[in-house]
PDB file of C-alpha atoms in Angstrom:
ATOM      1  CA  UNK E   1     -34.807  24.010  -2.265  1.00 36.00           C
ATOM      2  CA  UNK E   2     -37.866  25.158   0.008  1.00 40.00           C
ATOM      3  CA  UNK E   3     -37.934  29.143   0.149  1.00 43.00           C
ATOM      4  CA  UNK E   4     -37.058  30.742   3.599  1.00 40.00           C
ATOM      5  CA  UNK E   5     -39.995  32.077   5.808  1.00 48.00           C
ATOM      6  CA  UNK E   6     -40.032  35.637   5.747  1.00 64.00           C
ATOM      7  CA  UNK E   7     -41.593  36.004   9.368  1.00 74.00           C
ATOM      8  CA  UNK E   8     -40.986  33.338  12.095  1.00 89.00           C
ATOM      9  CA  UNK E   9     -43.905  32.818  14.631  1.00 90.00           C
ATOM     10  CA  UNK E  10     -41.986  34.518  17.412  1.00 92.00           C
ATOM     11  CA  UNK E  11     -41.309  38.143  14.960  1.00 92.00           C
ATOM     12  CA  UNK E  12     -44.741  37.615  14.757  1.00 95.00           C
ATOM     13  CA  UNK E  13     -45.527  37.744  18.427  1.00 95.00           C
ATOM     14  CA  UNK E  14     -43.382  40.904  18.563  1.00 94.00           C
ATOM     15  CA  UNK E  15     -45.447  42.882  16.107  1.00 94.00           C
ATOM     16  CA  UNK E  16     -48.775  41.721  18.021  1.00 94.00           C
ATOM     17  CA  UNK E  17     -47.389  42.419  21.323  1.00 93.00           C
ATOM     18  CA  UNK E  18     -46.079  46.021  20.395  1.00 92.00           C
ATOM     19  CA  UNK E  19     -49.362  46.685  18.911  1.00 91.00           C
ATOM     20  CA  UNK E  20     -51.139  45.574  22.125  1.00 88.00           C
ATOM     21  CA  UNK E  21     -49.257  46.848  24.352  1.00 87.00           C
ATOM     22  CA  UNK E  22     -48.312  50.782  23.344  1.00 83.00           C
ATOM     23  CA  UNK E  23     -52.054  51.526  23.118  1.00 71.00           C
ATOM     24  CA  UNK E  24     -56.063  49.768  23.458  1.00 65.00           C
ATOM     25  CA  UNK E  25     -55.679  45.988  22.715  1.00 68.00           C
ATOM     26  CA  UNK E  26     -59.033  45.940  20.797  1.00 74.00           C
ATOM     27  CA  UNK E  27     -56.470  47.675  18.645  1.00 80.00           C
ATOM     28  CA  UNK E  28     -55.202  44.258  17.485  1.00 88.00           C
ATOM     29  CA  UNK E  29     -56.533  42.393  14.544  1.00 91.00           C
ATOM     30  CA  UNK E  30     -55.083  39.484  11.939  1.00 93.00           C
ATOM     31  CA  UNK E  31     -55.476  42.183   9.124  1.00 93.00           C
ATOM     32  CA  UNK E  32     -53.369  44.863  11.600  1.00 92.00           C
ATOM     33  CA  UNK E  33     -50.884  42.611  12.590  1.00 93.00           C
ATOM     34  CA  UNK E  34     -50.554  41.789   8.602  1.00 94.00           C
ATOM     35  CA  UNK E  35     -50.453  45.311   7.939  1.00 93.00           C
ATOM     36  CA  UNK E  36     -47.404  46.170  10.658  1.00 92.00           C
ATOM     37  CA  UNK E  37     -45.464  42.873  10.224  1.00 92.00           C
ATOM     38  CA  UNK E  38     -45.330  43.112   6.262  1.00 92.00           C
ATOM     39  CA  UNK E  39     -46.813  39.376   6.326  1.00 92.00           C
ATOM     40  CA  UNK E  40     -49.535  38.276   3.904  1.00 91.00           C
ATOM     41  CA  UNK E  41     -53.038  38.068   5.707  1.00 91.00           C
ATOM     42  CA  UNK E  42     -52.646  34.077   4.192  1.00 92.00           C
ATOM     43  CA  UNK E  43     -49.574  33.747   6.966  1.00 91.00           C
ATOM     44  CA  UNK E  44     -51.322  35.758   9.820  1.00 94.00           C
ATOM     45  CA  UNK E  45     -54.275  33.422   9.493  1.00 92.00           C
ATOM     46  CA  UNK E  46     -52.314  30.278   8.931  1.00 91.00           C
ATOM     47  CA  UNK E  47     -50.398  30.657  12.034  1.00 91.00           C
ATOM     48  CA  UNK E  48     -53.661  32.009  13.972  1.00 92.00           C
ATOM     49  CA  UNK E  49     -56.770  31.749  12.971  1.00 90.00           C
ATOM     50  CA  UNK E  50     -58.588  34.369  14.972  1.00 91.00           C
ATOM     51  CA  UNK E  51     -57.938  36.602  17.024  1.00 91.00           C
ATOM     52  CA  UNK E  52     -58.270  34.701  20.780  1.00 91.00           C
ATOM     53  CA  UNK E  53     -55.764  32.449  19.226  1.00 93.00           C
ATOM     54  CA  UNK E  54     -52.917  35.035  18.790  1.00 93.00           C
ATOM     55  CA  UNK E  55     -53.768  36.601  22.033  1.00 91.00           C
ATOM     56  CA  UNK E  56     -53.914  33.596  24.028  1.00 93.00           C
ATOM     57  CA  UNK E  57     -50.170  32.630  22.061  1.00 94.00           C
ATOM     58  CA  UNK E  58     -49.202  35.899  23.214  1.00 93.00           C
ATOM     59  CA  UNK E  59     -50.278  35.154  27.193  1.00 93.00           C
ATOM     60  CA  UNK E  60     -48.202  32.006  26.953  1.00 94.00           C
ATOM     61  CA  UNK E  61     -44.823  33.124  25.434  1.00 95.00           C
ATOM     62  CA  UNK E  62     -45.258  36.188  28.231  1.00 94.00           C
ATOM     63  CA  UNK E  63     -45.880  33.397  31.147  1.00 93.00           C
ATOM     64  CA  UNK E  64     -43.108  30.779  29.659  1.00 93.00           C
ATOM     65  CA  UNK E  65     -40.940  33.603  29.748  1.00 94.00           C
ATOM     66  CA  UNK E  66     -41.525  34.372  33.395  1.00 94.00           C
ATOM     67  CA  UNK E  67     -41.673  30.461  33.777  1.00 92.00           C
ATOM     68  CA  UNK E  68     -38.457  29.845  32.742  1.00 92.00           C
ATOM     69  CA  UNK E  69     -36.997  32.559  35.091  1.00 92.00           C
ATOM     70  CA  UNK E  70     -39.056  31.040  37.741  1.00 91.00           C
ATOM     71  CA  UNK E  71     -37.351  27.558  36.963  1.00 88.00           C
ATOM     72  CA  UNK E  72     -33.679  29.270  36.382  1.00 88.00           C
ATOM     73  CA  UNK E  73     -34.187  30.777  40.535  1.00 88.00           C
ATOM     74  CA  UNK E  74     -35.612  27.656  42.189  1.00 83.00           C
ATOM     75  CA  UNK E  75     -32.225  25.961  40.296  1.00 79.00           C
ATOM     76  CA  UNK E  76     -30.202  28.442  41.243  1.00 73.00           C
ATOM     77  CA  UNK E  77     -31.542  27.797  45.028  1.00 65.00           C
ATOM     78  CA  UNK E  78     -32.228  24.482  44.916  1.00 60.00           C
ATOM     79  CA  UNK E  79     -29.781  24.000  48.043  1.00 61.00           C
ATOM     80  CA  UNK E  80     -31.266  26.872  49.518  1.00 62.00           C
ATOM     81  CA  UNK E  81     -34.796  26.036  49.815  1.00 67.00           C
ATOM     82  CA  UNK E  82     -36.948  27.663  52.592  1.00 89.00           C
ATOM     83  CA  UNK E  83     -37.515  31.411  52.505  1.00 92.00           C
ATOM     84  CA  UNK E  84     -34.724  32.620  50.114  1.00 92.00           C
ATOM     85  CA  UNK E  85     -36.008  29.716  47.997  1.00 92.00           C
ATOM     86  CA  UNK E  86     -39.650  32.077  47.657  1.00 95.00           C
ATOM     87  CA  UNK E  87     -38.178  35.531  47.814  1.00 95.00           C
ATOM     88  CA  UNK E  88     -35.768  34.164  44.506  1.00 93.00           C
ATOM     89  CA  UNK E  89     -38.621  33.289  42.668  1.00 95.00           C
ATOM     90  CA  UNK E  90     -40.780  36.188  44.136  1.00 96.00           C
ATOM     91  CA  UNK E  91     -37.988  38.190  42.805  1.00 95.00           C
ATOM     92  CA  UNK E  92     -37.958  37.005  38.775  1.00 95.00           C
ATOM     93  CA  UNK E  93     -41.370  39.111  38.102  1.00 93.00           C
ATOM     94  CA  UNK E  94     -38.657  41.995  37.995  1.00 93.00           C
ATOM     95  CA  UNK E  95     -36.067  40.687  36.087  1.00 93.00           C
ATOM     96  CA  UNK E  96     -39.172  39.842  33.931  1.00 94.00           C
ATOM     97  CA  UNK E  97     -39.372  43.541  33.162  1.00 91.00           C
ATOM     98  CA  UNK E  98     -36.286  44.265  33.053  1.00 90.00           C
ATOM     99  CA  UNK E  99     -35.638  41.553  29.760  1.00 92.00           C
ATOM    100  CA  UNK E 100     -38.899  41.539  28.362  1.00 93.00           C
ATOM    101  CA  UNK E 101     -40.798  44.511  28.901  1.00 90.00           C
ATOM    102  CA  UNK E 102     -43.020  44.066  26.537  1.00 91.00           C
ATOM    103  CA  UNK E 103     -43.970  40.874  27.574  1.00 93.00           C
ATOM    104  CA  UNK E 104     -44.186  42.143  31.116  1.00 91.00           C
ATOM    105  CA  UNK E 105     -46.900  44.686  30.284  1.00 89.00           C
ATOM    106  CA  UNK E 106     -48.942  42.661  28.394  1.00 88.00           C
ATOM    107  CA  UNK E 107     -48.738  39.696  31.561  1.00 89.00           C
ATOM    108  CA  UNK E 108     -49.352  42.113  33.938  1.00 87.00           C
ATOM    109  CA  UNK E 109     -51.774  44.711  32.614  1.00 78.00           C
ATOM    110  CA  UNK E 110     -54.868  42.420  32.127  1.00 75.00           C
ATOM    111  CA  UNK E 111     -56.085  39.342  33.646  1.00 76.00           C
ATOM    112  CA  UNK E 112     -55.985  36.199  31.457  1.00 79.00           C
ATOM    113  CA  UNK E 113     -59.577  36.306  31.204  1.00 78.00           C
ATOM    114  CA  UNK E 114     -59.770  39.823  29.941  1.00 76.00           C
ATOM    115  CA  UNK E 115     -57.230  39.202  27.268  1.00 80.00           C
ATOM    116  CA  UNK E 116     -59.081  36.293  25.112  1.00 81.00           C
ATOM    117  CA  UNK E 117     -61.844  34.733  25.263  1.00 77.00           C
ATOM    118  CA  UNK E 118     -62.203  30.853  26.712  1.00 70.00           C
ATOM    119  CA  UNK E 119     -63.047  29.425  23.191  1.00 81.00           C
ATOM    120  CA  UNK E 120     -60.169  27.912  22.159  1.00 90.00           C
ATOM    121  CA  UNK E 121     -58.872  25.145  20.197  1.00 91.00           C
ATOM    122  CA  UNK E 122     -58.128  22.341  22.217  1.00 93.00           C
ATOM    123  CA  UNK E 123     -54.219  22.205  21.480  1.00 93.00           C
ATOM    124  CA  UNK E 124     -54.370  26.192  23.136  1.00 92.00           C
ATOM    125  CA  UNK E 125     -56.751  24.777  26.132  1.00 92.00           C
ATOM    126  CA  UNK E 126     -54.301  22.011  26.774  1.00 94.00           C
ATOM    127  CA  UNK E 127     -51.154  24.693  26.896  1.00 93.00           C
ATOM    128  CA  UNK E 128     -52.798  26.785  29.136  1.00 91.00           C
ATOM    129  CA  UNK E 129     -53.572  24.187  30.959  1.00 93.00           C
ATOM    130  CA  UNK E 130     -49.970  22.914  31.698  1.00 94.00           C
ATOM    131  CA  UNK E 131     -48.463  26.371  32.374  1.00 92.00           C
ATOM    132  CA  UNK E 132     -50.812  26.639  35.139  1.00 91.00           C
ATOM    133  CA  UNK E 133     -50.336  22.927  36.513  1.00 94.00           C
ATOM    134  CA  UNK E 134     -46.555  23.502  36.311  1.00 92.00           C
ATOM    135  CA  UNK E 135     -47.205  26.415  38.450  1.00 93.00           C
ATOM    136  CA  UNK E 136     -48.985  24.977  40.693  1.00 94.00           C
ATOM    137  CA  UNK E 137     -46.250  22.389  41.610  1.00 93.00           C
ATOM    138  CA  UNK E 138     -43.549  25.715  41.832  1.00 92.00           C
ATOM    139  CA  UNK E 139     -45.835  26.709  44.582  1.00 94.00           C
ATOM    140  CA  UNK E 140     -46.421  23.775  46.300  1.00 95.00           C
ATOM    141  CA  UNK E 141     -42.801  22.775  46.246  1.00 92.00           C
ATOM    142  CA  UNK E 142     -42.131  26.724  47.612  1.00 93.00           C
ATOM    143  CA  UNK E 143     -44.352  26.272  50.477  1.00 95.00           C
ATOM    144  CA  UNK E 144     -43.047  22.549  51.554  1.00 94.00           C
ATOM    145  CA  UNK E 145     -39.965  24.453  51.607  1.00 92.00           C
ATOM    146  CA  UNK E 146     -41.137  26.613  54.150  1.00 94.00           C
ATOM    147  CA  UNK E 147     -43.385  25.050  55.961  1.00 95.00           C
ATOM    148  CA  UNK E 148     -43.132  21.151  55.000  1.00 94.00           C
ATOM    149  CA  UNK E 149     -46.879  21.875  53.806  1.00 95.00           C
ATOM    150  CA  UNK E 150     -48.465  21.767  50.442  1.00 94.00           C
ATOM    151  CA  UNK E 151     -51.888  22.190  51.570  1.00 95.00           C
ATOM    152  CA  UNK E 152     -54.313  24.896  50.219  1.00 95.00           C
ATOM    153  CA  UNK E 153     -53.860  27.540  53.359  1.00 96.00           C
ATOM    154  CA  UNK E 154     -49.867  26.899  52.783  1.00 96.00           C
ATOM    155  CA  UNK E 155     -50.087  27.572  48.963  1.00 96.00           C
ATOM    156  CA  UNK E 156     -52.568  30.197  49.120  1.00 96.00           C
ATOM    157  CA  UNK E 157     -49.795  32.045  51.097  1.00 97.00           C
ATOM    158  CA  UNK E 158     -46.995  32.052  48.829  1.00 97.00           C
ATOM    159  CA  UNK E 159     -48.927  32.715  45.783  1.00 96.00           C
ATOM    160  CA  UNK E 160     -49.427  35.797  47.769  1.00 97.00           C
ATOM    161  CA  UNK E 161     -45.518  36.600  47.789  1.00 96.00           C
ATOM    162  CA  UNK E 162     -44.636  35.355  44.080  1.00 95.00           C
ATOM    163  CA  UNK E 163     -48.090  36.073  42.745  1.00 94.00           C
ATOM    164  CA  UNK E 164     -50.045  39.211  44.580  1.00 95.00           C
ATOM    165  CA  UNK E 165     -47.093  41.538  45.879  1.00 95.00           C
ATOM    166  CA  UNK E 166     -44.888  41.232  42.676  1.00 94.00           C
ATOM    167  CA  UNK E 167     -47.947  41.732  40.231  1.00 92.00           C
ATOM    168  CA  UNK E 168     -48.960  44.705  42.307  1.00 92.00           C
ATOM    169  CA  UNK E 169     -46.017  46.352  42.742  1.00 92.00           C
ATOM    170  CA  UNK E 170     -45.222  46.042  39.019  1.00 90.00           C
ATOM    171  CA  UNK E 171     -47.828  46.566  37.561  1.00 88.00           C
ATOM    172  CA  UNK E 172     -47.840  50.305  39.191  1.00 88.00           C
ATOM    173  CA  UNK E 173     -44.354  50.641  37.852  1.00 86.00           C
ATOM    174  CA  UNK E 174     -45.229  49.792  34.508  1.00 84.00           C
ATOM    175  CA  UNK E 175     -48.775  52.010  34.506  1.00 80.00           C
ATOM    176  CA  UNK E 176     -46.383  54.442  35.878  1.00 82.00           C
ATOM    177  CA  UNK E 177     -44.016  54.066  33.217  1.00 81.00           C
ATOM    178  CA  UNK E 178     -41.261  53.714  35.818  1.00 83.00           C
ATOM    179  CA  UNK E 179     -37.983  51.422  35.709  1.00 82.00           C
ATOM    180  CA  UNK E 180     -38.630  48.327  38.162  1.00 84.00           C
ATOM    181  CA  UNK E 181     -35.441  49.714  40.048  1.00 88.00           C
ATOM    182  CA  UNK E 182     -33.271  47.771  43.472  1.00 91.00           C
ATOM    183  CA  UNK E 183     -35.426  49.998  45.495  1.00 91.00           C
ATOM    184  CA  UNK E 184     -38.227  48.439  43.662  1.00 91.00           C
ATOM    185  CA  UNK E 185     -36.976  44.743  44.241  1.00 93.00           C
ATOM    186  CA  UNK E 186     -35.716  45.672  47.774  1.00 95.00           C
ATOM    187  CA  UNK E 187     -38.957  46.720  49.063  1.00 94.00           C
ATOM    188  CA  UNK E 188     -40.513  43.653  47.347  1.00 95.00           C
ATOM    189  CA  UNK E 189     -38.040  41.289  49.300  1.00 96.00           C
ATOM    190  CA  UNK E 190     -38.543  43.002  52.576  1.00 97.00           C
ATOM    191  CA  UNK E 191     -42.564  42.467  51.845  1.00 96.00           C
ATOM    192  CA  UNK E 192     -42.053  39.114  51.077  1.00 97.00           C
ATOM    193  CA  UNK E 193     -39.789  37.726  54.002  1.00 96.00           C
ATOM    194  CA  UNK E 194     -42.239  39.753  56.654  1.00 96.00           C
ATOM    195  CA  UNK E 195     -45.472  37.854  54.888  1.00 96.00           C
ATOM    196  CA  UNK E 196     -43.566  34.832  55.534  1.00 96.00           C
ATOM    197  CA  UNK E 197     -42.983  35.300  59.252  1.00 95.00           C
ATOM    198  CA  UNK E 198     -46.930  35.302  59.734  1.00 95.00           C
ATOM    199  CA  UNK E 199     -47.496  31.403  61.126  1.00 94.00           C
ATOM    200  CA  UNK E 200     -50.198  29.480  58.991  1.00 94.00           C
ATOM    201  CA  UNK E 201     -53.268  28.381  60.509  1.00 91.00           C
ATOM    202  CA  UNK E 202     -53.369  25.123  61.342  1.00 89.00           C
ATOM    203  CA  UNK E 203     -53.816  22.560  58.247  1.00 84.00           C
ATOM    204  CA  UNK E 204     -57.602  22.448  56.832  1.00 78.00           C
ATOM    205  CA  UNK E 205     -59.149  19.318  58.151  1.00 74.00           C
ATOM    206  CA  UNK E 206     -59.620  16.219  56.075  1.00 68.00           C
ATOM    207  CA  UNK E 207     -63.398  16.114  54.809  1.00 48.00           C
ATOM    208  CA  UNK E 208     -65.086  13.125  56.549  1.00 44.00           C
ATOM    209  CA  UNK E 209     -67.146  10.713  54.606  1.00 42.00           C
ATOM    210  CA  UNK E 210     -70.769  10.980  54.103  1.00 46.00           C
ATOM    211  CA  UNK E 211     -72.370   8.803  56.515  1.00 39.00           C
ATOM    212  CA  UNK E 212     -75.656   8.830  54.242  1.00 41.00           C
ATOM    213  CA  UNK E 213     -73.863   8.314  51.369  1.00 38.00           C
ATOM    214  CA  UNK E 214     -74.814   4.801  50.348  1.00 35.00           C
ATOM    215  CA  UNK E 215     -71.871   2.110  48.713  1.00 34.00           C
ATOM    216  CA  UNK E 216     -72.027   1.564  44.952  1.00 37.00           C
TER     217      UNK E 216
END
């Protein structure tokens, strides 16, 4: 009979995200995170490696997390589409807090690129890369709600609602130390629905072909 693992991945991730996030993430090391979780430095490294590695695990299972939510609104409103369609999802960043605040802090405190570095092991780069392409379709499929348009200027201007105004407004709450409250997701729907009455500008033009661009 095998013996039972002491420390799954994820009790892992809450160690390393506790340590990150209640003071200066350079704070975080394998040998720490051995040292708070009670695991052997053999298990830390096993399941990590290095440093980026845990850090970048720790970005992802914060941005599933808000994923998922993301996914469970747009479901939730999948008759809905249109504008309530984006203020649902624009809304998730605060149930986000409000179920993983830990995970919210680390998400929102630092940029991606300020967390780990972009040397990664493939399997990681590939990750990362999904989370963002799945994105990426959440927003296009927002904005062809709104305005039948998935074209750069249309995108651009819901990432604004689900992207700029929820990680702003957050992120004050949580440097604040204050509870992302009704108030806090009312005047985060009333930003939203007012960005979306600006009209777009028209569609971008198509690029023409290169007339001195020889054929192959």
């Amino acid at each position: 009979m095998s013996r039972q693992r002491r420390h799954t991945l994820d009790d892992l991730l809450d160690v390393a995200e506790q340590i990150v996030t209640s003071g200066d993430p350079s704070g975080l090391t394998l040998r720490s995170l051995a040292t708070a979780s009670g695991a052997s430095n053999g298990t830390i490294y096993h399941a990590f490696g290095s440093k980026d590695v845990l850090l970048a695990r720790l970005w992802l299972r914060s941005w599933c997390r808000l994923g998922d939510l993301m996914a469970e609104a747009m479901g939730e409103r999948a008759q809905a589409r249109g504008e309530d369609a984006v203020v649902a999802v624009a809304l998730t960043p605060v149930e986000f807090v409000r179920r993983f605040p830990a995970s919210a802090r680390l998400f929102f405190a630092q940029r991606r690129d300020q967390l780990f570095s972009g040397d990664l092991p493939p399997e990681i780069e590939t990750e990362l890369a999904s989370v963002q392409e799945k994105f990426v379709e959440v927003l296009i499929a927002l904005a062809r709600g709104v305005w039948d348009r998935g074209d750069r200027i249309a995108v651009e201007a819901i990432a604004v609602c689900v992207v700029d105004l929820p990680g702003g407004i957050l992120r004050r709450c949580l440097l604040e130390d204050r509870e992302a409250d009704e108030a806090t997701a009312a005047r985060l729907e009333a930003a939203v629905r007012a960005i979306l009455t600006v009209p777009l500008e028209p569609r971008p033009a198509k690029a023409s072909p290169n007339p001195t661009r020889s054929n192959p």
